[in-house]
PDB file of C-alpha atoms in Angstrom:
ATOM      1  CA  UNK J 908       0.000   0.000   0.000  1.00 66.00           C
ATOM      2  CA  UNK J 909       2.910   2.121  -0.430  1.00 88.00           C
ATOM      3  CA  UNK J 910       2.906   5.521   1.735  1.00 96.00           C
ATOM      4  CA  UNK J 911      -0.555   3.484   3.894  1.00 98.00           C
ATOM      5  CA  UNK J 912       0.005   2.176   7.195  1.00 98.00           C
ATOM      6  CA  UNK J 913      -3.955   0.654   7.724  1.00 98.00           C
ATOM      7  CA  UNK J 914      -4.882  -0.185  10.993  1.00 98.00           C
ATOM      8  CA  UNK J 915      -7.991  -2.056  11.941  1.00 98.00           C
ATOM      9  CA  UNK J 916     -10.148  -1.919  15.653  1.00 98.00           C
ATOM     10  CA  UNK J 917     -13.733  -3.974  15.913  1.00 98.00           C
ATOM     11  CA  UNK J 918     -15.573  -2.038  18.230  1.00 98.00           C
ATOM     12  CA  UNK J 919     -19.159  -1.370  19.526  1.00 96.00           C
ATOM     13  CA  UNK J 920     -22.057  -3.882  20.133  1.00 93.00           C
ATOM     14  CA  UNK J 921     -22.003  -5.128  16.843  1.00 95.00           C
ATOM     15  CA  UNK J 922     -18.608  -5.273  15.618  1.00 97.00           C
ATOM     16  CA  UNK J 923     -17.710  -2.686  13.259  1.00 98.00           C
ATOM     17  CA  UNK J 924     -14.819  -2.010  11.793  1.00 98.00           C
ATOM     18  CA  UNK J 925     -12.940   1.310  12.587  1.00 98.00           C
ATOM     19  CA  UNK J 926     -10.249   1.937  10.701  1.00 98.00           C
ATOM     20  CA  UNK J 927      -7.012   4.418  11.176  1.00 98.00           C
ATOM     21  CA  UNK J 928      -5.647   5.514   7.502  1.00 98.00           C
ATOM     22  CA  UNK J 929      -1.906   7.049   8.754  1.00 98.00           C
ATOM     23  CA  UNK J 930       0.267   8.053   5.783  1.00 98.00           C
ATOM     24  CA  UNK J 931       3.869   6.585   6.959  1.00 97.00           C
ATOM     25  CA  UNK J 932       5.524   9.918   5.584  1.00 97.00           C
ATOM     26  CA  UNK J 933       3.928  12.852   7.304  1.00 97.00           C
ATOM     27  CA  UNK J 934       2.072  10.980   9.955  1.00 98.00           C
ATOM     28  CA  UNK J 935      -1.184  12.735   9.421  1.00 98.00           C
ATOM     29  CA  UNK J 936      -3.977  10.208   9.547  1.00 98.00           C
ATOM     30  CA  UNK J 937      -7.640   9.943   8.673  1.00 98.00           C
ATOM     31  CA  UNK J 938     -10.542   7.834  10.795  1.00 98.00           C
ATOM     32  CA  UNK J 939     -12.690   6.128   9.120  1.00 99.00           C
ATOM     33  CA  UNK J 940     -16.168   5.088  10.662  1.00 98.00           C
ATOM     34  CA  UNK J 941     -15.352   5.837  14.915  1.00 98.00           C
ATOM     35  CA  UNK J 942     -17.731   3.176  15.659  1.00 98.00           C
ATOM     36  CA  UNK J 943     -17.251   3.743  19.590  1.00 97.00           C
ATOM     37  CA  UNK J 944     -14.498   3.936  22.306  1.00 97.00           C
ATOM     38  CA  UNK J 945     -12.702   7.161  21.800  1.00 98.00           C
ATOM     39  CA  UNK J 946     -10.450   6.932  24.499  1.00 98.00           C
ATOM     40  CA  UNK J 947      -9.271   3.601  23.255  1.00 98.00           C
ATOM     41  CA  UNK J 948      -9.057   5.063  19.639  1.00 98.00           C
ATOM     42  CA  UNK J 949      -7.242   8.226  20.768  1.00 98.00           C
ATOM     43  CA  UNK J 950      -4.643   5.771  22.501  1.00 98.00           C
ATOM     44  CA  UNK J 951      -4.096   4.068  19.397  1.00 98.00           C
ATOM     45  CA  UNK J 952      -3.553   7.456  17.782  1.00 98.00           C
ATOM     46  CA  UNK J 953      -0.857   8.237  20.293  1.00 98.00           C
ATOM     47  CA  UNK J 954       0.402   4.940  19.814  1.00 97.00           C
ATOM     48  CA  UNK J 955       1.123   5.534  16.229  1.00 97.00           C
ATOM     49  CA  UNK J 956       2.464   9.397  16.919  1.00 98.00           C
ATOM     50  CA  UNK J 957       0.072  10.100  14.244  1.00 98.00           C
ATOM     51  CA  UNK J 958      -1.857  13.560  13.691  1.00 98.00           C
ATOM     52  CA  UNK J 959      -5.699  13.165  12.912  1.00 98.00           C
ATOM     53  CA  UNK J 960      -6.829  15.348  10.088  1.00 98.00           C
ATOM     54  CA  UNK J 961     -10.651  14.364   9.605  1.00 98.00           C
ATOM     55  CA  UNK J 962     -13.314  11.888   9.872  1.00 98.00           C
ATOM     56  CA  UNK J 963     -14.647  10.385   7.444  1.00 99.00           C
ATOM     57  CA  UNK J 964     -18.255   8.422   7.571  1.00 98.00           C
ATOM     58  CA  UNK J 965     -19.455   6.097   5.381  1.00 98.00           C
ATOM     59  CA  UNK J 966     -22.985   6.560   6.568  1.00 98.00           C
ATOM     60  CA  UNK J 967     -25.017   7.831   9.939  1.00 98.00           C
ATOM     61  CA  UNK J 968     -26.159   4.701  11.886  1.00 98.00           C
ATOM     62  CA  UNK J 969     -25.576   4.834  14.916  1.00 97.00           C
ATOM     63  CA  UNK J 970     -23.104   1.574  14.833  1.00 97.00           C
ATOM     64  CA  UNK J 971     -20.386   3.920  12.816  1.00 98.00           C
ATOM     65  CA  UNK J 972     -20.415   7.300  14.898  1.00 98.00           C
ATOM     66  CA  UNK J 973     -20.821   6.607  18.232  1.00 97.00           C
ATOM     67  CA  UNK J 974     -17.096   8.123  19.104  1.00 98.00           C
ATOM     68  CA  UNK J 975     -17.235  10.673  15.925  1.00 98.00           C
ATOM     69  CA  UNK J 976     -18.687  13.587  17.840  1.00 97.00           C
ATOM     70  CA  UNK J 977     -15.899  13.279  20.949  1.00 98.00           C
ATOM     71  CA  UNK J 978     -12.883  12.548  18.555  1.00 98.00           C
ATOM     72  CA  UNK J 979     -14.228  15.835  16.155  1.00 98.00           C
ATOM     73  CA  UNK J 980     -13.759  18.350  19.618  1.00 98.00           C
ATOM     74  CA  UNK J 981     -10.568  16.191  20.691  1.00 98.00           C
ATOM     75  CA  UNK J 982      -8.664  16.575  17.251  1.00 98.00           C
ATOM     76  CA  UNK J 983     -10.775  19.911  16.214  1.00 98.00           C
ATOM     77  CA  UNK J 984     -10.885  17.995  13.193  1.00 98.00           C
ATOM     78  CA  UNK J 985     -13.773  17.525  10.375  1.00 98.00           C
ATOM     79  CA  UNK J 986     -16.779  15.393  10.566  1.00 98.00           C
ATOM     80  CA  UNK J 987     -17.061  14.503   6.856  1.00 98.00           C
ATOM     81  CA  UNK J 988     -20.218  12.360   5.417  1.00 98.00           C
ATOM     82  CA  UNK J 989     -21.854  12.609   2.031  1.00 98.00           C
ATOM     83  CA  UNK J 990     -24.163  15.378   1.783  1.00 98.00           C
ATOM     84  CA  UNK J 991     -27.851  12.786   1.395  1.00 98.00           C
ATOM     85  CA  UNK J 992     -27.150  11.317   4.734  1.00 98.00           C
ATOM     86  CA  UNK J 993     -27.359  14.634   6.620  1.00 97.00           C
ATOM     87  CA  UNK J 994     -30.976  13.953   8.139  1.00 97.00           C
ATOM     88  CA  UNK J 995     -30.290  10.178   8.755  1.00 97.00           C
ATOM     89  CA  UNK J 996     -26.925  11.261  10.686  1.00 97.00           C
ATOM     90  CA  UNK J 997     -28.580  13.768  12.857  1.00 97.00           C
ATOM     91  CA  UNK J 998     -32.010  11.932  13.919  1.00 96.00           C
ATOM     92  CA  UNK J 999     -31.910   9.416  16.004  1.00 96.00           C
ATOM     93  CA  UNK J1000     -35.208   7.627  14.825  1.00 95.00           C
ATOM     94  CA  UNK J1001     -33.781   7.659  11.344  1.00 97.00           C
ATOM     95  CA  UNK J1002     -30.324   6.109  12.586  1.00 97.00           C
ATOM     96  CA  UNK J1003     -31.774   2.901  14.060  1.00 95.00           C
ATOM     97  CA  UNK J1004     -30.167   4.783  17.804  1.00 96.00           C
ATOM     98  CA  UNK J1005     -33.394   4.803  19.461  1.00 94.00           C
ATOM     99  CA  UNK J1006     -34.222   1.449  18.615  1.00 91.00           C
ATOM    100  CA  UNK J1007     -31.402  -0.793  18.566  1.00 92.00           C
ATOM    101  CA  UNK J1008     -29.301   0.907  20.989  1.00 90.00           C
ATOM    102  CA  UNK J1009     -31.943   2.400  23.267  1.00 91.00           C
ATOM    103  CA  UNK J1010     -30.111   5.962  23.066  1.00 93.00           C
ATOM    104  CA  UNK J1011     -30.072   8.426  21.050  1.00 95.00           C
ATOM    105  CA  UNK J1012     -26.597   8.994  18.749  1.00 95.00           C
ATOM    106  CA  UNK J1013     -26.372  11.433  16.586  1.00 97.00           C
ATOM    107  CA  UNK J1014     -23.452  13.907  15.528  1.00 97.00           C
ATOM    108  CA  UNK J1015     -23.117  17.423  13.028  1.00 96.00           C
ATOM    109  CA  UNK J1016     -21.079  16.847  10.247  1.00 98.00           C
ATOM    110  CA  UNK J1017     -19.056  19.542   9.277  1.00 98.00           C
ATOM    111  CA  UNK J1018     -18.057  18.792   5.708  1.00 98.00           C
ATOM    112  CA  UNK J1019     -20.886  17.382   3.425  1.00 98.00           C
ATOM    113  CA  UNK J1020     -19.462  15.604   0.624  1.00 98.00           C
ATOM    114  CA  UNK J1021     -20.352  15.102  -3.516  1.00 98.00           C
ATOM    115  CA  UNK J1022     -20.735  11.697  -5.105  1.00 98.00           C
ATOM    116  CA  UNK J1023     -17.523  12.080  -7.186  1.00 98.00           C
ATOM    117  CA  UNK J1024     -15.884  14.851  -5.300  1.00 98.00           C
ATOM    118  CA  UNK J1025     -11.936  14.270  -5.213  1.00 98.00           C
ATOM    119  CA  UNK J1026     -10.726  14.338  -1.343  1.00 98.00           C
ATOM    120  CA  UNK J1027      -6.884  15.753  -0.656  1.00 98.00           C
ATOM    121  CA  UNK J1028      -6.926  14.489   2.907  1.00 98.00           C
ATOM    122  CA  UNK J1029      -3.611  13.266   4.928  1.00 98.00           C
ATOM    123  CA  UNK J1030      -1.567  12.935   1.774  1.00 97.00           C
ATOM    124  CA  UNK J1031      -3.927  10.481   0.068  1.00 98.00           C
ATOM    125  CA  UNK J1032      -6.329  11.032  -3.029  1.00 98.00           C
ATOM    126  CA  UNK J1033      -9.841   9.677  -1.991  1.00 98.00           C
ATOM    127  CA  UNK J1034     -12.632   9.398  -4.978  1.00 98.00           C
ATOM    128  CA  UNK J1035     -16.082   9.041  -2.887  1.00 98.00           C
ATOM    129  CA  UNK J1036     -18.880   7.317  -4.418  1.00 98.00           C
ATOM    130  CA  UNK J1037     -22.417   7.310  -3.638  1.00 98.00           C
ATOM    131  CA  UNK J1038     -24.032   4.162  -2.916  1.00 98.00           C
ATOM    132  CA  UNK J1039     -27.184   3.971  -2.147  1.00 98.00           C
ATOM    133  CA  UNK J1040     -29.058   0.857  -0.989  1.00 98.00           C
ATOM    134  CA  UNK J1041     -27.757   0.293   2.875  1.00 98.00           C
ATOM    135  CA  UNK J1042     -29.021   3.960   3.285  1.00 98.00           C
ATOM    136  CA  UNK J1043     -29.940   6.576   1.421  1.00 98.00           C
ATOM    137  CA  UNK J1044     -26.714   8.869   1.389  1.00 98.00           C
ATOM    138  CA  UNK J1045     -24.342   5.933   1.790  1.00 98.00           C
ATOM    139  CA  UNK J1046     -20.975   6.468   0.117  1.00 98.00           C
ATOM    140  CA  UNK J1047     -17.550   4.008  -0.082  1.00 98.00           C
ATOM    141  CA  UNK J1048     -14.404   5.853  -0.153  1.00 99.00           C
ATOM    142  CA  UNK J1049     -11.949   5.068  -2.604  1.00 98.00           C
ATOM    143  CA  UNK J1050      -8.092   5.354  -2.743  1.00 98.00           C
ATOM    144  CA  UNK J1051      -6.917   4.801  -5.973  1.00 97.00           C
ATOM    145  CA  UNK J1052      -3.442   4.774  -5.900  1.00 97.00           C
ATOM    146  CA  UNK J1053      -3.202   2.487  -2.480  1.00 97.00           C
ATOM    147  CA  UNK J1054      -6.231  -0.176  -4.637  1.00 98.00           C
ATOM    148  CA  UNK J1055      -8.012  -0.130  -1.612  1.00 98.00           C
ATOM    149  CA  UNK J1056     -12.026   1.004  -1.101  1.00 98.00           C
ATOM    150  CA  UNK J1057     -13.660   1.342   2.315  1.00 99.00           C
ATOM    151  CA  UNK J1058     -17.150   0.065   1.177  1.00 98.00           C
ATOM    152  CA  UNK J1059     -18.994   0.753   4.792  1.00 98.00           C
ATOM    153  CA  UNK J1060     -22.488  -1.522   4.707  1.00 98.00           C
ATOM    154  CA  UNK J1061     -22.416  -1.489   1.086  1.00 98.00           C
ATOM    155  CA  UNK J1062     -20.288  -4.501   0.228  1.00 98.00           C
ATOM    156  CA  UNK J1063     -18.879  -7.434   2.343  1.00 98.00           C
ATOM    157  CA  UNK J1064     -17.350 -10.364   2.010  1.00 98.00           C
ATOM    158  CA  UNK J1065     -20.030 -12.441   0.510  1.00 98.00           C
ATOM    159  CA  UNK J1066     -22.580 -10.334   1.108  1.00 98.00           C
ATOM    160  CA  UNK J1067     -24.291  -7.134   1.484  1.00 98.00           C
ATOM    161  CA  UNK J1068     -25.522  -4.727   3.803  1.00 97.00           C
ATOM    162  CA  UNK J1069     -29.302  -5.148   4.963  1.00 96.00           C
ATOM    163  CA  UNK J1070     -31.998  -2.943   3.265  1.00 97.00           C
ATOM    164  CA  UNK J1071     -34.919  -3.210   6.213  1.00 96.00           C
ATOM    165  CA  UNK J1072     -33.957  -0.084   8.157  1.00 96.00           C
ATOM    166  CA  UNK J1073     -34.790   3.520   6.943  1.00 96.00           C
ATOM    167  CA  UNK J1074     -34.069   4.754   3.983  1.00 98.00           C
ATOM    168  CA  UNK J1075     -32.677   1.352   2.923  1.00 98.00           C
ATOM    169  CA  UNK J1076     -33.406  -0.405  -0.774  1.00 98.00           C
ATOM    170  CA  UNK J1077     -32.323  -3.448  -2.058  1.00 97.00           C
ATOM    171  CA  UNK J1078     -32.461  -2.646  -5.802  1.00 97.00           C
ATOM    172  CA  UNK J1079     -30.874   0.487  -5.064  1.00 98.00           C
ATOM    173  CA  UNK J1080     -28.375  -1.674  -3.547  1.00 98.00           C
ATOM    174  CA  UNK J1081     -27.846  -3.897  -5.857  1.00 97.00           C
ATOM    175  CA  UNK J1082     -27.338  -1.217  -8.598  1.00 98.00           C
ATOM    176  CA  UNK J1083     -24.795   0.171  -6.305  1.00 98.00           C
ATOM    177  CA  UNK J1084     -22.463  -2.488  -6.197  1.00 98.00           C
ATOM    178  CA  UNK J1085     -22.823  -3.983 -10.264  1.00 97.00           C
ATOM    179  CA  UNK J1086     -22.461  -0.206 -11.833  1.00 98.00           C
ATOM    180  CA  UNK J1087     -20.378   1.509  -9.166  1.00 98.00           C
ATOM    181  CA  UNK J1088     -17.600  -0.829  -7.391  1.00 98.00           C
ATOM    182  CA  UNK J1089     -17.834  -4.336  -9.682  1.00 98.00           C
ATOM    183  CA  UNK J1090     -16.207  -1.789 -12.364  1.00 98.00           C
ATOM    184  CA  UNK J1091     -13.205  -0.808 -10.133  1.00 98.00           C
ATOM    185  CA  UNK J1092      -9.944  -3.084 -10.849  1.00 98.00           C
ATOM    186  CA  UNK J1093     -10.404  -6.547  -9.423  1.00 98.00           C
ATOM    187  CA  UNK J1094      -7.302  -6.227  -7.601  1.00 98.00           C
ATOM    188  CA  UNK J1095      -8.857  -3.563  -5.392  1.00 98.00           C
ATOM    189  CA  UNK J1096      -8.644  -4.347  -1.768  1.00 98.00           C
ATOM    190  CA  UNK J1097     -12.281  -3.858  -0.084  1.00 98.00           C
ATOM    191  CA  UNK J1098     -12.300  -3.326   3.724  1.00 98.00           C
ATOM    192  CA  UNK J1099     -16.157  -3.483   4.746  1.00 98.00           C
ATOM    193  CA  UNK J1100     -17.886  -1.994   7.501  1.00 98.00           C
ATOM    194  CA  UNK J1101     -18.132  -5.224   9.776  1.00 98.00           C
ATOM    195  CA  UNK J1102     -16.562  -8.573   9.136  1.00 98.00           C
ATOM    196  CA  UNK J1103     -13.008  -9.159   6.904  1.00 98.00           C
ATOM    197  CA  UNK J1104     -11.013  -7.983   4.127  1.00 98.00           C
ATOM    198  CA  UNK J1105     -11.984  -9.371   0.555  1.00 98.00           C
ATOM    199  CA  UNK J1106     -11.633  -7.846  -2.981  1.00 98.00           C
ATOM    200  CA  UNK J1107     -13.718  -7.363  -6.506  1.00 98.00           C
ATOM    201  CA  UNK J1108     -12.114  -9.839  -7.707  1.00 98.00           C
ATOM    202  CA  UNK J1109     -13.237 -11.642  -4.894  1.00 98.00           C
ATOM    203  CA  UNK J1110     -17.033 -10.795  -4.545  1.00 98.00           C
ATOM    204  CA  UNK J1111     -17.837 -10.599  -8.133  1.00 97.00           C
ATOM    205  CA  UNK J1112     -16.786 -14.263  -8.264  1.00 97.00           C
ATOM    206  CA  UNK J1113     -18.473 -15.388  -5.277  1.00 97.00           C
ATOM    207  CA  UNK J1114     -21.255 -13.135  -3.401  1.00 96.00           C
ATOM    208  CA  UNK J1115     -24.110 -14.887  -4.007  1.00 93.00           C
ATOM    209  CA  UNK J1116     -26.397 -11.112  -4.113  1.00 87.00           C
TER     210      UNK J1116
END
């Protein structure tokens, strides 16, 4: 992966993956989905001597943000999510909060993001892409020149994300993941939003949706 140094926590009551993108050169790093525990993901921060430069959210339920708001005032750094899951990120009925986690979790985003738009962030080049299906304003995050794509409930390894909360479609979905990430390279890495690492190579061979 080249200037990448990817490092992987499973965290909250259903497992998701949180994952720390730290460019080896400068040290600036990027957090991708702070499912929960912020003191245990700022110690891993120190760990690394790294210096946060934004968040970055694949979507808003709850199972993703639930340490985005107290890592944003830590860091003073970005809360970054595409601009169609605005609402679902700040209500806690919408968010699946309320009623799978008997709380409500909910956090501002600061930056509201394009399908398309071209992130500078930390060093790396990040394409997002708008995927709806899991929500509404779901995007994956895609780095190019590392072949790697942070695909959030979208796509996992043999399967997809679920389409039963709000906002969520199946054929929406589906349309997603043939005509927006089965035409990246099939050498790209895909690190999901719960569960492991698999590829496009991978999935388009295999995942039975």
């Amino acid at each position: 992966m080249g200037k990448l140094q990817l490092e992987t926590m499973v965290l909250g009551m259903v497992g998701t993956n949180c994952y720390l993108l730290m460019n080896r050169e400068t040290k600036e790093l990027l957090i991708v989905d702070p499912a929960d525990g912020a003191e245990y993901i700022s110690k891993k921060i120190h760990t690394l001597g790294a210096e946060p430069t934004a968040i970055l959210l694949t979507h808003g339920h709850f199972d993703h943000i639930g340490a985005a708001g107290a890592l944003a005032q830590k860091y003073g750094i970005p809360v970054c999510i595409l601009r169609q899951e605005k609402e679902l990120l700040e209500d806690a009925r919408l968010n699946a909060s309320l009623m799978m986690a008997g709380r409500s979790v909910t956090v501002m985003a600061d930056r509201l993001l394009e399908d398309g738009e071209r992130l500078e962030l930390a060093g790396f080049q990040i394409r997002v892409i708008h995927t709806p299906g899991h929500t509404s304003g779901g995007a994956c995050y895609y780095l190019e020149e590392e072949k790697v794509l942070f695909s959030g409930d979208t796509l996992f390894c043999c399967s997809v994300g679920r389409c039963d909360l709000p906002t969520g479609s199946m054929g929406q979905l589906h349309d997603s993941i043939h005509k927006k990430l089965f035409v990246l390279p099939e050498d790209t890495q895909v690190y999901p939003g719960h569960g492991e690492m698999t590829s496009i190579r991978y999935e388009k061979r295999y995942n039975p949706y």
